[in-house]
Amino acid sequence: MGSNFNKSYVTWKEVEEGVFDIVDQLREWKPDVIFGLSNGGVVPATLIAKYYNVPVRTVVIQLRDGIIEDLGSFRSSLWEEYANMNVLVVDDINDTGSTFNTLLGNIDHYPTTIKTAVLHSNIGSKFTVDVTSVVLDKEFDDVWIVYPWESFLE
């Protein structure tokens, strides 16, 4: 991200609208379990899980902060615990695609149906999510999205 960017503050109402937009786009496909990517994806994942009344799990992967803790347990759980289930992986934003590519690289061999969802997705990302509420083009508008769970201490 360049040094000349603007912050765009997302409201709780916009988060809720984004969650309902994601649910609407998923239509008849229903997840059996939802994985929220820590930190940013945990809140939208929990809201989506409440809508579907399904369990939510947390995966700790924060590439920007250099934290990758749960990749092995996440991948093994796709084989063991969630085989033949619909798995939804949720994050707040798909910016560069690095998080999703690291987490879901070579997932074709997993015995699950995996879909991805985010509130915001950058057109220039190297990963294409299945469902997004808002599409950004950071090449033309280098905006830093600030979610309510990030701004409450400002």
Short mmCIF file of C-alpha atoms in Angstrom, two decimals:
data_model
loop_
_atom_site.label_atom_id
_atom_site.label_comp_id
_atom_site.label_asym_id
_atom_site.label_seq_id
_atom_site.Cartn_x
_atom_site.Cartn_y
_atom_site.Cartn_z
CA MET A 1 0.00 0.00 0.00
CA GLY A 2 1.32 3.39 -0.93
CA SER A 3 1.82 6.20 1.55
CA ASN A 4 -0.89 8.37 -0.02
CA PHE A 5 -4.08 6.65 0.98
CA ASN A 6 -7.31 7.74 2.55
CA LYS A 7 -9.05 5.96 5.37
CA SER A 8 -12.61 4.88 4.78
CA TYR A 9 -14.51 4.07 7.97
CA VAL A 10 -17.11 1.33 7.69
CA THR A 11 -20.10 1.56 10.03
CA TRP A 12 -21.77 -1.33 11.85
CA LYS A 13 -24.82 -0.78 9.65
CA GLU A 14 -22.64 -1.20 6.55
CA VAL A 15 -21.16 -4.40 8.02
CA GLU A 16 -24.65 -5.77 8.63
CA GLU A 17 -25.74 -4.81 5.10
CA GLY A 18 -22.62 -6.48 3.72
CA VAL A 19 -23.35 -9.67 5.65
CA PHE A 20 -26.92 -9.80 4.30
CA ASP A 21 -25.56 -9.14 0.80
CA ILE A 22 -23.17 -12.11 1.17
CA VAL A 23 -25.97 -14.35 2.43
CA ASP A 24 -28.16 -13.27 -0.49
CA GLN A 25 -25.41 -14.07 -2.99
CA LEU A 26 -24.88 -17.52 -1.51
CA ARG A 27 -28.58 -18.18 -2.19
CA GLU A 28 -29.39 -21.86 -1.78
CA TRP A 29 -25.82 -22.94 -0.94
CA LYS A 30 -25.72 -23.36 2.84
CA PRO A 31 -22.51 -23.76 4.81
CA ASP A 32 -22.20 -26.52 7.38
CA VAL A 33 -19.40 -24.65 9.16
CA ILE A 34 -17.83 -21.21 8.82
CA PHE A 35 -14.18 -20.36 9.35
CA GLY A 36 -13.44 -16.74 10.28
CA LEU A 37 -9.92 -15.53 9.58
CA SER A 38 -8.44 -13.75 12.58
CA ASN A 39 -8.66 -10.93 13.24
CA GLY A 40 -10.81 -9.17 10.67
CA GLY A 41 -12.91 -12.07 9.44
CA VAL A 42 -14.10 -13.24 12.85
CA VAL A 43 -16.90 -10.68 13.23
CA PRO A 44 -18.49 -11.13 9.78
CA ALA A 45 -18.04 -14.91 10.07
CA THR A 46 -19.88 -14.90 13.39
CA LEU A 47 -22.74 -12.83 11.97
CA ILE A 48 -23.08 -15.15 8.97
CA ALA A 49 -22.94 -18.20 11.25
CA LYS A 50 -25.74 -16.74 13.38
CA TYR A 51 -27.85 -16.28 10.26
CA TYR A 52 -27.37 -19.91 9.21
CA ASN A 53 -27.28 -21.29 12.77
CA VAL A 54 -24.05 -23.18 12.07
CA PRO A 55 -20.79 -23.41 14.02
CA VAL A 56 -18.04 -20.86 13.50
CA ARG A 57 -14.33 -21.61 13.90
CA THR A 58 -11.39 -19.23 13.97
CA VAL A 59 -8.24 -19.60 11.89
CA VAL A 60 -5.28 -17.50 13.05
CA ILE A 61 -3.51 -16.20 9.96
CA GLN A 62 -2.30 -12.61 9.80
CA LEU A 63 0.25 -12.27 7.03
CA ARG A 64 0.60 -8.52 7.49
CA ASP A 65 1.67 -9.18 11.09
CA GLY A 66 3.67 -12.32 10.25
CA ILE A 67 1.41 -14.65 12.24
CA ILE A 68 0.47 -18.04 10.83
CA GLU A 69 -0.66 -20.44 13.55
CA ASP A 70 -3.51 -22.65 12.43
CA LEU A 71 -2.74 -23.72 8.85
CA GLY A 72 -1.95 -27.32 9.73
CA SER A 73 -4.98 -27.77 11.98
CA PHE A 74 -7.22 -26.02 9.45
CA ARG A 75 -6.10 -28.23 6.58
CA SER A 76 -6.25 -31.44 8.60
CA SER A 77 -9.75 -30.56 9.84
CA LEU A 78 -10.90 -30.27 6.21
CA TRP A 79 -9.79 -33.88 5.77
CA GLU A 80 -11.08 -35.24 9.05
CA GLU A 81 -13.76 -33.21 10.77
CA TYR A 82 -15.37 -31.44 7.80
CA ALA A 83 -15.01 -33.96 4.98
CA ASN A 84 -17.97 -33.87 2.59
CA MET A 85 -19.30 -30.66 4.13
CA ASN A 86 -19.85 -27.14 2.83
CA VAL A 87 -17.18 -24.87 4.32
CA LEU A 88 -17.34 -21.09 4.10
CA VAL A 89 -14.12 -19.17 4.76
CA VAL A 90 -14.70 -15.51 5.68
CA ASP A 91 -12.42 -12.50 5.97
CA ASP A 92 -13.14 -8.79 6.13
CA ILE A 93 -11.14 -7.86 3.02
CA ASN A 94 -9.43 -9.58 0.12
CA ASP A 95 -6.74 -7.01 -0.63
CA THR A 96 -3.75 -8.69 -2.29
CA GLY A 97 -5.00 -12.28 -2.09
CA SER A 98 -1.99 -13.46 -0.07
CA THR A 99 -4.03 -14.60 2.93
CA PHE A 100 -6.44 -16.71 0.90
CA ASN A 101 -3.68 -18.07 -1.34
CA THR A 102 -1.61 -19.09 1.69
CA LEU A 103 -4.56 -20.68 3.47
CA LEU A 104 -6.29 -22.33 0.54
CA GLY A 105 -3.44 -23.03 -1.86
CA ASN A 106 -3.98 -26.35 -3.67
CA ILE A 107 -7.36 -27.02 -2.07
CA ASP A 108 -8.71 -28.97 -5.03
CA HIS A 109 -7.76 -32.21 -3.33
CA TYR A 110 -9.76 -31.57 -0.14
CA PRO A 111 -12.93 -33.66 0.30
CA THR A 112 -15.02 -30.56 1.05
CA THR A 113 -16.83 -27.85 -0.86
CA ILE A 114 -15.12 -24.60 0.04
CA LYS A 115 -16.40 -21.12 -0.72
CA THR A 116 -14.89 -17.79 0.26
CA ALA A 117 -16.60 -14.55 1.24
CA VAL A 118 -15.46 -11.05 2.18
CA LEU A 119 -17.04 -7.71 2.84
CA HIS A 120 -14.60 -5.92 0.49
CA SER A 121 -12.50 -7.25 -2.38
CA ASN A 122 -9.84 -5.48 -4.42
CA ILE A 123 -10.00 -5.98 -8.19
CA GLY A 124 -6.20 -6.28 -8.26
CA SER A 125 -6.13 -9.21 -5.83
CA LYS A 126 -4.34 -12.39 -6.88
CA PHE A 127 -7.20 -14.45 -5.41
CA THR A 128 -10.79 -14.35 -6.60
CA VAL A 129 -13.29 -14.80 -3.80
CA ASP A 130 -16.62 -16.48 -4.44
CA VAL A 131 -18.72 -13.78 -2.78
CA THR A 132 -18.06 -10.14 -1.95
CA SER A 133 -20.30 -7.28 -0.93
CA VAL A 134 -18.18 -4.37 -2.17
CA VAL A 135 -15.61 -4.36 -4.99
CA LEU A 136 -12.70 -1.89 -4.74
CA ASP A 137 -10.10 -0.86 -7.29
CA LYS A 138 -7.11 0.17 -5.20
CA GLU A 139 -5.06 0.97 -8.29
CA PHE A 140 -7.24 4.07 -8.73
CA ASP A 141 -8.45 4.64 -5.16
CA ASP A 142 -5.81 3.61 -2.62
CA VAL A 143 -8.21 3.53 0.31
CA TRP A 144 -7.56 1.88 3.66
CA ILE A 145 -10.75 0.26 4.92
CA VAL A 146 -11.24 0.66 8.68
CA TYR A 147 -13.87 -1.63 10.21
CA PRO A 148 -15.74 -0.84 13.45
CA TRP A 149 -13.80 -3.50 15.39
CA GLU A 150 -10.57 -1.73 14.37
CA SER A 151 -11.62 1.85 15.09
CA PHE A 152 -13.38 1.58 18.44
CA LEU A 153 -10.25 2.65 20.37
CA GLU A 154 -9.43 5.63 18.15
#
